[in-house]
Structure formats: structure tokens, C-alpha cells
Coordinates of C-alpha atoms and ligand atoms in Angstrom, one line a residue:
M1323 CA 158.0 167.0 121.3
L1324 CA 155.6 164.1 121.2
R1325 CA 154.3 165.0 117.8
E1326 CA 152.1 161.9 117.5
A1327 CA 150.0 163.1 120.5
V1328 CA 149.4 166.6 119.0
F1329 CA 145.9 166.8 117.4
H1330 CA 143.5 169.4 116.1
V1331 CA 140.7 169.4 113.5
A1332 CA 138.8 172.5 112.3
H1333 CA 135.4 171.2 113.3
G1334 CA 133.4 169.6 116.1
S1335 CA 134.5 170.4 119.7
Y1336 CA 138.0 171.3 118.4
A1337 CA 136.8 174.4 116.5
Y1338 CA 133.4 175.9 117.1
P1339 CA 131.8 179.4 117.2
A1340 CA 131.6 180.7 120.7
A1341 CA 130.0 183.9 119.4
P1342 CA 129.1 185.3 116.0
D1343 CA 132.7 186.5 115.5
T1344 CA 134.6 184.2 117.9
L1345 CA 136.0 180.8 117.4
R1346 CA 136.9 178.5 120.3
L1347 CA 139.9 176.4 119.4
T1348 CA 141.1 173.3 121.2
L1349 CA 144.5 171.6 120.7
R1350 CA 145.5 168.3 122.2
A1351 CA 149.1 167.5 123.2
A1352 CA 150.8 164.9 125.3
K1353 CA 150.2 165.7 129.0
G1354 CA 152.9 168.0 130.3
D1355 CA 154.9 167.9 127.1
L1356 CA 154.5 171.6 126.0
Q1357 CA 155.8 174.6 127.7
R1358 CA 153.8 176.9 125.5
A1359 CA 151.1 176.7 122.9
A1360 CA 150.0 179.7 120.8
V1361 CA 147.9 180.3 117.8
L1362 CA 148.6 182.7 114.9
Y1363 CA 145.5 183.6 113.1
W1364 CA 144.4 185.9 110.4
D1365 CA 141.6 186.7 108.0
R1366 CA 141.7 184.2 105.1
Y1367 CA 141.3 187.0 102.6
G1368 CA 143.0 189.8 104.5
S1369 CA 146.5 191.2 104.1
S1370 CA 147.3 192.2 107.6
A1371 CA 149.9 190.4 109.7
P1372 CA 148.7 187.4 111.9
A1373 CA 147.5 188.1 115.4
A1374 CA 148.8 185.8 118.2
A1375 CA 147.1 184.3 121.2
E1376 CA 148.3 182.0 123.9
L1377 CA 146.3 178.8 124.7
S1378 CA 145.8 177.7 128.2
I1379 CA 145.1 174.2 129.6
A1380 CA 141.4 173.7 129.9
A1381 CA 141.4 170.0 130.9
E1382 CA 143.8 167.1 131.3
D1383 CA 143.2 163.3 131.3
E1384 CA 145.7 160.5 131.9
L1385 CA 147.5 161.0 128.5
F1386 CA 146.7 164.5 127.2
S1387 CA 146.5 168.1 128.0
Y1388 CA 143.8 170.0 126.1
Y1389 CA 144.6 173.6 125.4
Q1390 CA 142.0 176.2 124.6
V1391 CA 141.7 179.7 123.4
D1392 CA 139.0 182.0 121.9
V1393 CA 140.0 184.0 118.9
Q1394 CA 138.0 186.8 117.3
L1395 CA 137.9 188.3 113.8
K1396 CA 135.3 190.8 112.7
T1397 CA 135.3 189.2 109.2
K1398 CA 134.6 185.8 110.7
R1399 CA 136.9 184.1 108.2
F1400 CA 139.7 182.3 110.0
A1401 CA 143.1 180.9 108.9
Y1402 CA 145.4 179.7 111.6
V1403 CA 148.4 177.7 112.6
F1404 CA 149.6 176.7 116.1
L1405 CA 153.1 177.4 117.4
L1406 CA 154.2 174.8 119.9
D1407 CA 157.2 174.8 122.2
D1408 CA 158.4 172.0 124.4
G1409 CA 161.5 173.8 125.7
R1410 CA 163.8 172.1 123.3
Q1411 CA 162.1 172.8 120.0
S1412 CA 159.6 175.2 118.6
L1413 CA 157.4 174.0 115.8
F1414 CA 154.4 175.2 113.7
Y1415 CA 151.6 172.7 113.8
T1416 CA 149.4 173.0 110.7
E1417 CA 146.8 171.2 108.6
K1418 CA 149.7 169.8 106.5
G1419 CA 151.8 168.7 109.5
F1420 CA 154.8 170.1 111.5
F1421 CA 157.2 172.7 110.2
E1422 CA 160.1 174.6 111.6
D1423 CA 159.3 177.7 109.5
L1424 CA 155.9 179.0 108.5
R1425 CA 155.3 178.4 104.8
P1426 CA 152.3 179.3 102.6
N1427 CA 149.2 177.1 102.2
V1428 CA 149.6 174.9 105.3
Q1429 CA 147.2 176.7 107.6
F1430 CA 144.0 175.3 109.1
H1431 CA 140.8 177.0 107.9
Y1432 CA 137.6 177.7 109.6
P1433 CA 136.2 179.3 106.4
Y1434 CA 133.4 181.4 107.9
I1435 CA 131.2 181.6 110.9
A1436 CA 127.9 181.3 109.1
T1437 CA 125.0 182.6 111.1
G1438 CA 123.0 179.6 110.2
D1439 CA 125.5 177.4 111.9
L1440 CA 125.4 179.2 115.2
W1441 CA 123.5 177.1 117.6
E1442 CA 123.2 176.2 121.3
P1443 CA 120.8 174.2 123.4
P1444 CA 117.9 176.4 124.6
P1445 CA 119.3 178.8 127.1
W1446 CA 116.6 177.8 129.7
A1447 CA 118.0 174.3 129.6
Q1448 CA 121.6 175.2 130.2
G1449 CA 122.4 174.4 133.8
A1450 CA 118.7 173.7 134.6
V1451 CA 117.8 171.3 137.4
V1452 CA 115.8 168.4 136.0
Y1453 CA 113.4 166.2 138.0
Q1454 CA 112.6 162.8 136.5
I1455 CA 109.2 161.2 137.4
F1456 CA 108.1 157.6 136.6
P1457 CA 104.4 158.5 136.7
E1458 CA 103.1 155.1 137.7
R1459 CA 105.1 155.4 141.0
F1460 CA 105.1 159.1 142.0
A1461 CA 101.6 159.6 143.5
N1462 CA 98.1 158.3 143.0
G1463 CA 95.9 161.3 142.7
D1464 CA 92.9 159.6 141.3
P1465 CA 92.0 156.1 142.5
A1466 CA 89.1 156.1 140.0
N1467 CA 91.4 155.6 137.1
D1468 CA 93.5 152.8 138.7
P1469 CA 94.3 149.6 136.7
E1470 CA 92.2 146.7 137.8
E1471 CA 94.7 145.1 140.1
V1472 CA 96.7 147.5 142.1
E1473 CA 99.2 146.4 144.7
D1474 CA 100.0 148.2 147.9
W1475 CA 101.9 151.5 147.4
D1476 CA 104.7 150.3 149.7
F1477 CA 104.9 146.8 148.3
P1478 CA 108.1 145.9 146.3
P1479 CA 107.1 146.3 142.6
T1480 CA 107.5 143.7 140.0
T1481 CA 108.1 144.2 136.3
T1482 CA 104.3 143.8 135.7
S1483 CA 102.7 145.2 138.8
F1484 CA 100.7 148.5 139.0
K1485 CA 100.3 151.0 141.9
G1486 CA 97.9 153.5 140.3
G1487 CA 100.2 156.6 140.1
D1488 CA 99.0 159.2 137.6
L1489 CA 99.2 162.8 136.4
Q1490 CA 96.7 164.0 139.0
G1491 CA 99.2 162.7 141.6
I1492 CA 101.9 164.9 140.2
I1493 CA 99.5 167.9 140.3
D1494 CA 98.6 167.1 143.9
R1495 CA 102.3 166.8 144.9
F1496 CA 103.5 169.7 142.8
G1497 CA 104.5 171.7 145.9
H1498 CA 107.3 169.2 146.4
L1499 CA 108.9 170.1 143.1
V1500 CA 108.5 173.8 143.8
D1501 CA 110.0 173.5 147.3
L1502 CA 112.9 171.5 145.9
G1503 CA 113.5 174.3 143.3
V1504 CA 113.6 172.3 140.1
D1505 CA 113.5 174.0 136.7
V1506 CA 112.4 171.1 134.4
L1507 CA 110.1 168.1 134.9
Y1508 CA 110.8 165.1 132.7
L1509 CA 108.1 162.3 132.6
T1510 CA 108.8 158.8 131.3
P1511 CA 106.1 157.9 128.7
I1512 CA 102.5 158.8 129.4
F1513 CA 100.8 157.5 126.2
A1514 CA 98.4 154.6 126.0
S1515 CA 100.2 151.3 126.7
P1516 CA 99.5 148.1 128.6
S1517 CA 102.6 148.1 130.8
N1518 CA 103.5 150.1 133.9
H1519 CA 106.5 151.7 132.2
K1520 CA 104.6 152.6 129.0
Y1521 CA 107.6 152.1 126.7
D1522 CA 105.4 149.9 124.5
T1523 CA 103.0 152.5 123.0
T1524 CA 99.6 151.4 121.7
D1525 CA 98.4 154.9 120.8
Y1526 CA 100.7 157.9 120.5
Y1527 CA 97.8 160.3 120.4
T1528 CA 96.2 159.2 123.6
I1529 CA 97.2 159.8 127.3
D1530 CA 97.1 156.4 129.0
P1531 CA 93.7 156.3 130.7
H1532 CA 95.3 155.0 133.9
F1533 CA 97.4 158.3 134.0
G1534 CA 94.5 160.7 133.1
D1535 CA 93.3 162.4 130.0
E1536 CA 94.1 165.5 127.9
E1537 CA 92.6 167.8 130.5
T1538 CA 94.8 166.4 133.2
L1539 CA 97.9 166.9 131.1
R1540 CA 96.8 170.4 130.2
E1541 CA 96.4 171.2 133.8
L1542 CA 99.8 169.8 134.7
I1543 CA 101.5 171.7 131.9
S1544 CA 99.8 174.9 132.9
L1545 CA 100.8 174.4 136.5
C1546 CA 104.4 173.8 135.4
H1547 CA 104.4 177.0 133.3
R1548 CA 102.8 179.1 136.0
H1549 CA 105.8 178.1 138.3
G1550 CA 108.4 178.7 135.5
I1551 CA 109.0 175.0 135.2
K1552 CA 109.4 173.4 131.8
I1553 CA 108.0 170.0 131.0
V1554 CA 109.7 167.3 128.8
L1555 CA 107.9 164.1 127.6
D1556 CA 109.4 160.8 126.5
A1557 CA 109.2 159.9 122.8
V1558 CA 109.4 156.2 122.1
F1559 CA 110.0 156.1 118.4
N1560 CA 112.5 153.3 118.0
H1561 CA 109.7 150.7 118.6
C1562 CA 106.0 150.6 119.3
G1563 CA 104.0 148.3 121.4
A1564 CA 102.5 145.1 119.9
G1565 CA 99.1 146.6 120.5
F1566 CA 99.8 149.5 118.1
A1567 CA 97.2 149.6 115.3
A1568 CA 99.7 149.3 112.5
F1569 CA 101.3 146.2 114.0
Q1570 CA 97.9 144.7 114.7
D1571 CA 97.0 145.3 111.1
V1572 CA 100.1 143.4 110.0
L1573 CA 99.4 140.5 112.4
E1574 CA 95.9 140.3 110.9
K1575 CA 96.5 140.9 107.2
G1576 CA 100.2 139.9 106.7
T1577 CA 101.6 141.1 103.4
D1578 CA 98.3 142.6 102.4
S1579 CA 98.6 145.2 105.2
P1580 CA 99.6 148.7 104.1
Y1581 CA 101.8 148.7 107.2
A1582 CA 103.8 145.6 106.4
H1583 CA 106.9 147.6 105.6
W1584 CA 106.6 149.6 108.9
F1585 CA 108.3 146.6 110.6
N1586 CA 111.2 144.3 109.6
I1587 CA 109.4 141.0 109.4
H1588 CA 111.6 138.2 108.4
S1589 CA 108.8 135.9 107.1
F1590 CA 105.1 135.7 106.9
P1591 CA 102.9 134.9 108.7
V1592 CA 104.1 137.0 111.7
E1593 CA 105.0 134.9 114.7
T1594 CA 105.2 136.4 118.2
D1595 CA 106.7 133.5 120.2
P1596 CA 109.6 133.8 119.5
P1597 CA 109.1 136.9 117.3
N1598 CA 110.1 136.5 113.7
Y1599 CA 110.5 140.3 113.3
E1600 CA 113.0 142.9 114.5
T1601 CA 112.3 144.2 118.0
F1602 CA 113.8 146.4 120.7
A1603 CA 116.8 144.7 122.3
H1604 CA 116.7 140.9 121.9
E1605 CA 113.4 139.3 120.9
V1606 CA 111.2 141.6 123.0
A1607 CA 108.0 140.5 121.1
T1608 CA 105.9 143.3 122.7
M1609 CA 108.2 146.0 121.2
P1610 CA 108.4 145.7 117.4
K1611 CA 111.0 148.0 115.9
L1612 CA 109.7 150.7 113.6
M1613 CA 111.4 151.2 110.2
T1614 CA 111.9 154.9 110.2
Q1615 CA 113.6 155.0 106.8
Y1616 CA 110.2 154.9 105.1
P1617 CA 108.5 158.3 104.5
D1618 CA 105.1 157.2 105.8
V1619 CA 106.6 155.9 109.1
R1620 CA 108.5 159.2 109.5
E1621 CA 105.5 161.3 108.6
Y1622 CA 103.4 159.5 111.3
L1623 CA 106.0 159.8 114.0
L1624 CA 107.0 163.4 113.2
D1625 CA 103.3 164.4 113.3
V1626 CA 103.1 162.8 116.8
A1627 CA 106.2 164.8 117.9
V1628 CA 104.8 168.1 116.6
H1629 CA 101.2 167.4 117.9
W1630 CA 102.2 167.5 121.6
V1631 CA 104.4 170.5 121.2
K1632 CA 101.9 172.5 119.1
E1633 CA 98.6 171.5 120.7
F1634 CA 99.7 171.1 124.3
G1635 CA 102.7 173.3 124.7
I1636 CA 105.2 170.8 126.0
D1637 CA 108.7 172.1 126.2
G1638 CA 110.7 169.3 124.7
W1639 CA 111.2 165.6 124.1
R1640 CA 113.5 163.0 125.6
L1641 CA 114.1 160.4 122.9
D1642 CA 114.1 156.7 123.9
V1643 CA 116.7 154.4 122.3
A1644 CA 117.7 157.4 120.2
N1645 CA 120.9 155.8 118.9
E1646 CA 119.2 153.0 117.1
I1647 CA 117.2 155.4 114.8
D1648 CA 118.7 156.8 111.7
H1649 CA 120.3 160.3 111.9
Q1650 CA 118.2 161.5 109.0
F1651 CA 115.1 160.9 111.0
W1652 CA 116.4 163.0 113.9
R1653 CA 117.4 165.8 111.5
E1654 CA 113.8 166.0 110.3
F1655 CA 112.6 165.6 113.8
R1656 CA 114.6 168.6 114.9
Q1657 CA 113.5 170.8 112.0
M1658 CA 109.8 170.0 112.6
V1659 CA 109.9 170.4 116.4
K1660 CA 112.0 173.6 116.3
A1661 CA 109.8 175.0 113.6
E1662 CA 106.9 174.7 116.1
N1663 CA 108.9 175.9 119.1
P1664 CA 112.5 177.1 118.5
E1665 CA 113.0 176.9 122.3
A1666 CA 112.0 173.2 122.6
L1667 CA 114.6 170.9 124.1
I1668 CA 115.7 167.7 122.4
V1669 CA 117.5 165.1 124.6
G1670 CA 118.6 161.8 123.3
E1671 CA 119.0 158.6 125.2
V1672 CA 122.6 157.8 124.3
W1673 CA 124.6 156.1 126.9
H1674 CA 128.0 156.6 125.2
E1675 CA 130.1 159.2 123.3
A1676 CA 127.4 161.1 121.5
S1677 CA 129.0 163.8 119.4
D1678 CA 127.5 162.5 116.2
W1679 CA 124.1 163.6 117.5
L1680 CA 125.3 166.9 119.0
R1681 CA 126.4 169.0 116.1
G1682 CA 123.4 171.2 116.0
D1683 CA 121.4 169.3 113.5
Q1684 CA 119.9 166.6 115.8
F1685 CA 119.9 166.8 119.6
D1686 CA 120.6 169.5 122.1
S1687 CA 121.7 167.1 124.8
V1688 CA 121.9 163.5 125.9
M1689 CA 121.3 161.6 129.1
N1690 CA 124.9 161.8 130.4
Y1691 CA 125.6 158.2 131.5
L1692 CA 129.3 158.8 131.1
F1693 CA 128.9 161.2 133.9
Q1694 CA 126.8 158.7 135.9
Q1695 CA 129.3 155.9 135.5
A1696 CA 132.2 158.2 136.5
C1697 CA 130.3 159.1 139.7
L1698 CA 129.4 155.5 140.3
D1699 CA 133.0 154.4 140.2
F1700 CA 134.3 157.3 142.2
F1701 CA 131.7 158.0 144.9
A1702 CA 129.8 154.7 145.2
A1703 CA 132.0 151.8 144.2
G1704 CA 135.3 153.5 145.1
T1705 CA 137.0 151.7 142.2
I1706 CA 138.7 154.9 140.9
R1707 CA 140.4 157.6 142.8
A1708 CA 140.4 161.4 142.3
R1709 CA 142.9 161.6 139.4
S1710 CA 141.1 158.9 137.4
F1711 CA 137.8 160.6 138.2
A1712 CA 139.2 163.9 136.9
N1713 CA 140.4 162.1 133.7
R1714 CA 137.0 160.6 133.0
L1715 CA 135.3 164.0 133.4
A1716 CA 137.9 165.7 131.2
K1717 CA 137.2 163.3 128.4
V1718 CA 133.5 164.2 128.4
Q1719 CA 134.2 167.9 128.9
V1720 CA 136.5 168.3 125.9
N1721 CA 134.2 166.2 123.7
Y1722 CA 131.4 168.7 123.4
P1723 CA 131.1 172.4 123.0
H1724 CA 130.6 174.2 126.3
P1725 CA 126.9 175.1 125.9
V1726 CA 126.2 171.4 125.1
N1727 CA 128.0 170.4 128.3
L1728 CA 125.8 172.8 130.2
A1729 CA 122.6 171.1 128.9
M1730 CA 123.8 167.5 129.5
F1731 CA 121.3 165.6 131.6
N1732 CA 123.8 164.7 134.4
L1733 CA 122.2 161.9 136.3
L1734 CA 123.2 159.7 139.2
G1735 CA 120.4 157.2 138.5
S1736 CA 117.3 156.7 136.5
H1737 CA 114.4 154.2 136.0
D1738 CA 117.0 152.0 134.2
T1739 CA 119.6 151.8 136.9
E1740 CA 120.1 150.8 140.5
R1741 CA 119.4 153.8 142.9
F1742 CA 122.7 155.6 143.6
L1743 CA 122.2 155.4 147.4
T1744 CA 122.0 151.7 147.0
S1745 CA 125.2 151.7 144.9
C1746 CA 126.8 153.5 147.8
G1747 CA 125.9 150.6 150.1
G1748 CA 123.3 152.8 151.8
D1749 CA 126.1 155.2 153.0
V1750 CA 124.4 158.5 153.0
R1751 CA 127.7 160.4 153.5
K1752 CA 128.9 159.1 150.1
F1753 CA 125.6 159.8 148.5
A1754 CA 125.4 163.3 149.8
L1755 CA 128.9 164.0 148.5
A1756 CA 127.9 162.8 145.0
V1757 CA 124.8 165.0 145.1
A1758 CA 127.0 168.0 146.1
F1759 CA 129.2 167.2 143.0
Q1760 CA 126.2 166.7 140.7
L1761 CA 124.6 170.0 141.8
T1762 CA 127.7 172.1 141.5
Y1763 CA 129.4 170.6 138.4
E1764 CA 128.6 171.8 134.9
G1765 CA 125.5 170.4 133.2
S1766 CA 121.8 169.9 134.0
P1767 CA 121.6 167.8 137.1
M1768 CA 118.8 165.3 136.8
I1769 CA 117.2 164.1 140.0
Y1770 CA 115.4 160.7 139.8
Y1771 CA 112.2 161.0 141.9
G1772 CA 112.8 159.9 145.5
D1773 CA 116.6 160.1 145.5
E1774 CA 116.1 163.4 147.4
V1775 CA 114.4 161.7 150.3
G1776 CA 116.8 158.8 150.5
M1777 CA 115.0 156.1 148.5
T1778 CA 116.9 152.9 147.7
G1779 CA 116.4 150.2 145.2
L1780 CA 118.2 147.7 143.0
T1781 CA 117.8 147.9 139.3
D1782 CA 114.5 147.7 137.5
P1783 CA 111.9 146.9 138.8
D1784 CA 113.2 147.7 142.3
C1785 CA 114.3 151.3 141.4
R1786 CA 110.7 152.0 140.5
R1787 CA 109.2 151.8 144.0
G1788 CA 106.3 153.9 145.1
M1789 CA 107.5 157.4 146.1
V1790 CA 108.0 157.8 149.9
W1791 CA 105.6 160.5 151.1
D1792 CA 105.5 159.8 154.8
E1793 CA 107.7 162.5 156.2
E1794 CA 108.8 160.2 159.0
E1795 CA 110.2 157.8 156.4
Q1796 CA 111.8 160.5 154.4
D1797 CA 115.4 161.5 155.0
Q1798 CA 114.7 165.1 155.9
E1799 CA 118.4 166.0 156.3
L1800 CA 119.1 164.8 152.8
L1801 CA 116.1 166.7 151.4
S1802 CA 117.4 169.9 153.0
W1803 CA 120.8 169.2 151.5
Y1804 CA 119.3 169.1 148.0
K1805 CA 117.3 172.3 148.6
K1806 CA 120.3 174.1 149.9
L1807 CA 122.5 173.1 146.9
I1808 CA 119.8 173.9 144.4
A1809 CA 119.3 177.3 146.1
L1810 CA 123.1 178.0 145.8
R1811 CA 122.9 177.2 142.0
R1812 CA 120.3 179.8 141.7
E1813 CA 122.2 182.4 143.7
H1814 CA 125.5 181.9 141.9
P1815 CA 125.2 182.0 138.1
A1816 CA 128.8 180.6 137.9
L1817 CA 127.4 177.3 139.3
R1818 CA 124.7 177.3 136.7
T1819 CA 126.4 178.3 133.5
G1820 CA 130.0 179.0 134.3
Q1821 CA 132.9 177.2 132.7
T1822 CA 134.6 174.5 134.7
R1823 CA 138.3 173.9 135.5
T1824 CA 139.6 171.0 137.5
V1825 CA 142.1 172.5 140.0
W1826 CA 142.6 169.6 142.4
A1827 CA 142.8 165.9 141.8
D1828 CA 144.8 164.1 144.4
S1829 CA 144.5 160.4 144.4
M1830 CA 146.4 160.0 147.7
S1831 CA 144.0 162.0 149.8
N1832 CA 141.1 161.4 147.3
V1833 CA 140.2 165.0 147.2
Y1834 CA 138.8 166.4 143.9
G1835 CA 138.2 170.1 143.3
F1836 CA 137.1 172.3 140.5
V1837 CA 136.3 176.0 139.9
R1838 CA 133.2 177.2 138.1
F1839 CA 133.8 180.6 136.7
L1840 CA 131.6 183.2 134.9
E1841 CA 132.0 187.0 134.5
G1842 CA 134.4 187.5 137.3
E1843 CA 132.8 185.1 139.8
Q1844 CA 134.8 182.0 140.7
V1845 CA 133.3 179.3 142.9
L1846 CA 135.7 176.7 144.2
V1847 CA 134.3 173.2 145.1
L1848 CA 136.4 170.7 147.0
L1849 CA 135.1 167.2 147.6
N1850 CA 136.8 164.9 150.2
N1851 CA 135.9 161.4 149.1
S1852 CA 137.7 159.7 152.0
P1853 CA 136.9 158.6 155.5
Q1854 CA 139.6 160.9 157.0
V1855 CA 139.9 164.7 157.4
Q1856 CA 142.0 166.0 154.5
K1857 CA 143.8 169.3 154.1
V1858 CA 144.0 171.3 151.0
D1859 CA 146.4 174.2 150.8
L1860 CA 144.4 176.9 149.1
S1861 CA 147.5 178.8 148.1
E1862 CA 148.3 176.0 145.6
I1863 CA 145.0 176.4 143.7
N1864 CA 145.6 177.6 140.1
W1865 CA 142.6 179.8 139.6
P1866 CA 141.3 180.3 136.0
G1867 CA 140.8 184.0 136.8
P1868 CA 142.6 186.4 139.2
T1869 CA 143.7 184.8 142.5
P1870 CA 141.3 185.9 145.2
K1871 CA 142.6 187.2 148.6
E1872 CA 139.9 185.7 150.7
L1873 CA 137.2 183.1 150.3
Q1874 CA 133.8 182.7 151.9
D1875 CA 132.3 179.2 152.6
L1876 CA 128.9 179.2 151.1
L1877 CA 127.6 176.5 153.4
T1878 CA 128.8 177.9 156.7
E1879 CA 129.5 181.6 155.8
E1880 CA 133.0 181.3 157.4
K1881 CA 135.8 183.3 155.8
H1882 CA 139.1 181.7 154.9
N1883 CA 142.5 183.0 154.0
L1884 CA 144.4 181.2 151.2
T1885 CA 146.0 178.8 153.7
A1886 CA 145.5 175.2 154.5
L1887 CA 141.8 174.2 154.7
S1888 CA 140.5 171.1 156.5
I1889 CA 137.7 169.1 154.9
P1890 CA 135.8 166.6 157.0
P1891 CA 135.5 163.0 156.0
F1892 CA 133.2 162.8 152.9
G1893 CA 132.8 166.5 153.3
V1894 CA 132.5 169.3 150.7
K1895 CA 133.6 172.9 150.7
I1896 CA 131.9 175.4 148.4
L1897 CA 133.9 178.6 148.5
V1898 CA 133.5 181.9 146.6
Ligands
CA1401 CA1 95.3 156.4 139.8

């Protein structure tokens, strides 16, 4: 047995409550090394004999198999050891190491499932379809509020140009979101700022006048809620804009300003070119970094966060540059926001492994760039094949509790990346395949405005072009594809909130397949990421639940026996 590969800890994604009396345990072992993994568990204070449960493989990457099991105790106080067998040797794996015989005081402990520790992202967010809008570029509903110099809507944007998009434009085009079938609207920042992107806030309490006013926002929120759509705004608390009153005060009064400590100023007087103060990224003078360790800075920003939830009824916040702000700030942020609305969603911008923020005390979800990069490499660039793709997904999957995975903002692109269709070299077949994956895999698929009608664009500023509204210019076939897949998500709860098991990852044919399963329903998705027809023998699928006798194709309604199934080039099969 490869003992050095065996791993478990009694916290995080390796041991978490799946229900008030149920613990979900994960055990890692070398891939293919074990023939059997079981857990013996008992009440820490009880005297009855241990119960036993078999673990099954929930995911595999290139090195490891991840075994999982749910164990239940009415008393909620768990002691447990694993019993592992590789065919040659049977060993107990415990908190104190490996033993041939079970001895006292070596067990793992999950001391108690405290009700206060039970948490999950808001149920409405789990599996929801999110639509991201960059308001300056979605639609211009009110030419009267346009900035002074507005370029042509269809002209390639620059980092500093304006087109006049606004909140009224979103209201006017709301039917598009309803037709598409989205559940959540996420807007990049809308507060007063001199830029087109508004990530350099001048006033956190004012809607940017080029976007509208409080009345327009109220109207948009009420429109969303009437259609059962949630709305999430962008909180830029890592830094402010140089025009923010506190920073202006420091510029003017130097050390005499009561806000001098709000920023990390290396020497006085304050210089802006180059900046002699800490900023967002490298010397971005227009974005001074805020010192959130100070109580008055926190108080100010937390009041902003609560204000828009309490007074306007927004449903959550997406947090810009969330990983450069102290964890303690986010803990207070969560307490304040959830006190106002326990169902509010908190999504951090963290591009990498994010479990430090996803333990129930800070965020509910993050922008899932690990998902995005895996999709980019597999579907667009073709630099990895099916097995590596499965490995990359597995690493993310086992890293977070299941409800967190369901709420992950799974994006293909955003205002900060090249458009995915462009990354596919304009090949709509590859793009449509990636979209099919995004809309059937576990998580909250996030659609970047315009992707659904075939918009292209290199990275910022080109990915922020004016939305294409001319139906002749829109890819109607692609738009129908999105609608069809979103409708399937709604019709099949397994696609929305089911668990996920990879069942096919063949690098030779480049076919990747998985099953989403929930309460008896199993949906099989097979993606052929190759330019040839590929065959999959359905009798070889290892179903997480009972093996079905017959399958129905949800896209064509054809019926299939469990025999060989042909998948067209860059095609997808969704079978139930
Ligand atoms: Ca306008």
C-alpha cells in the first residue's frame, strides 16, 4: 500500500456535515492502489460496537483516487477509523497513523455537528444560471445621461472610451434575460466613478449619473424580482478611486487629514506620478488601496455593503480583488450582510484555490477561474485531452463541499478575459460544446453578456464591446442552443443540484463524460471534443446509481439501448 499517498483530516472538504446528523468523509489514496476502503465509526461517548460503511470513488485525478461516504449518527458525535485493503495488506488508517490492529485512542474525531456550523450557500444560488453585464456596454436606454463624448456603439472600444450604456438599457432589454432563462443578474460596478468600468469608485453611495439614479436601480431590482431573478452587485473594497473624498482629503491636507491612515502612503506629500502610496496592482495611481485593518475604514465599507442590501434589496455582492483584503474584514462583512438578509449571496473574486474563504465564515462562492482555465485548455486551446481535463475538474470538485461547488460561478469568460469564442479561434462548434459542458456540469454557469449571440473579442478592452442587438448580426442558432440547455437545466433537477461523477475520460478519442445524479434521476452527458465521430459503449458506463435499461436523448428524444453510441464531431449527448 502506498501509505504516503493516503490522506484524511477531520475538517474542510475532507469532513463536513452533509445534514444535521450526517458527516461526509473523504479519503485520498494513490490512484488504483486500494481494492477496498471502509470506515468504522461510533459515538465518541457511546458504548455500542462500531458501525461500518464502504467508501466509493467520488473522483480521480492523475495521482489519486478520492473516496467518499456519508455516515450518520443521531448523537452527532463521531469517532472513526478507516480500514484500507490493497489486496496484499489490510491496515487501519487513523489520526495516529497506520496500524494492523485497532487500538485505543487512535481514532479521528469530528467532535460534534454543531447547528451553528451548518451552512451552505443560499439554496437559490446553487445551480443558478448567472448572467454578467458590463453596464456601459449592454444597452443605451437613455441618451440624455450619456457621457460627453460617446463613440459609436459598434466601434471597437478603448480602455477610456464610452458608449453610453446604462441601467435603463438593461430594463429596456430585460426580455432578453427572461427569454434566455437566467436566474441571476450580476452587474459590474455601478457606483460613481470617472471610468467606463467603474472599478475606481468616487462615491459608494451614489449610482453613477451616466448609468442612472436610485429610481432607475429600484426599477431594475423590482423588475428582476417580479421575474424571479436575483440581482448581485460588484463591491470594490480593495481600493477606491483617486476621486474618493477620503483620498482627496489626504491629497489636500497630508498628515493632517483624518483619513491619512485609510491609505498606505509611503511619504508625504502624496505624489501621484508615480504614486508614492500602495495601489491596486502595480502603481495604478487612480486606484489607491484601502487599509481595511482600521476600524473606521471597515465601518465605512461595511455600512456601504449593508446600505444597498437593506435600502434597495439587492440579493448579494460579488467582491472585487477579494483575496487582497484581510479575512477578518470578510468575516465581519458576512455577519453584517447576512444579518440584513440571511439569503444574500457573497461571491469573491479569487482566481485560484479558495478554500480559505469558503469555510462558512466568509464567502459562499468564488468566480471559478480554475473551471474557466480547464475549459480553455480542453475546448479552446486543445492543449489538454479528456483525461487531463477530468483530472483538473476532480481537483476542484474534491476541494470544496458539494453545496459550495453547486454555487461556484463557473465562467467561460468575463470582462477580464478574452471572449471564449475568440479563444476557440472563432470555431463555433468548439464553443457550443464548451457551453454544453458549462450548462450541464455542477455549479452556477455564468454567461458573459453577448457570448450567447456569438460575440468575439480579445482581452480588455476588446472583450467589452457594445452588445450586438441586430438579430441579423446575432448567431441565432447559438442563442437557441443556450436557451435549450438552460431549459433542460430547469426540467431536470439533477442538472441543477445533482452530484457529479466522471464516468468517461478517454484521451485517445477525446471524449469526456459525466453523470449528474439526484434522488433517483441520472443524467449522462457525453462530450466529443474531436473532429471525428466517436463511439462510446454505453454498457461500460459505471453508473453512480442503478444501471438503467434504456436511455432517452434529451436533445433528439431518441431512445437508446446500452450499446455503442455514436457522437458526431464536437457533438454532445445528454441522456436520461
Ligand atoms: Ca445612456
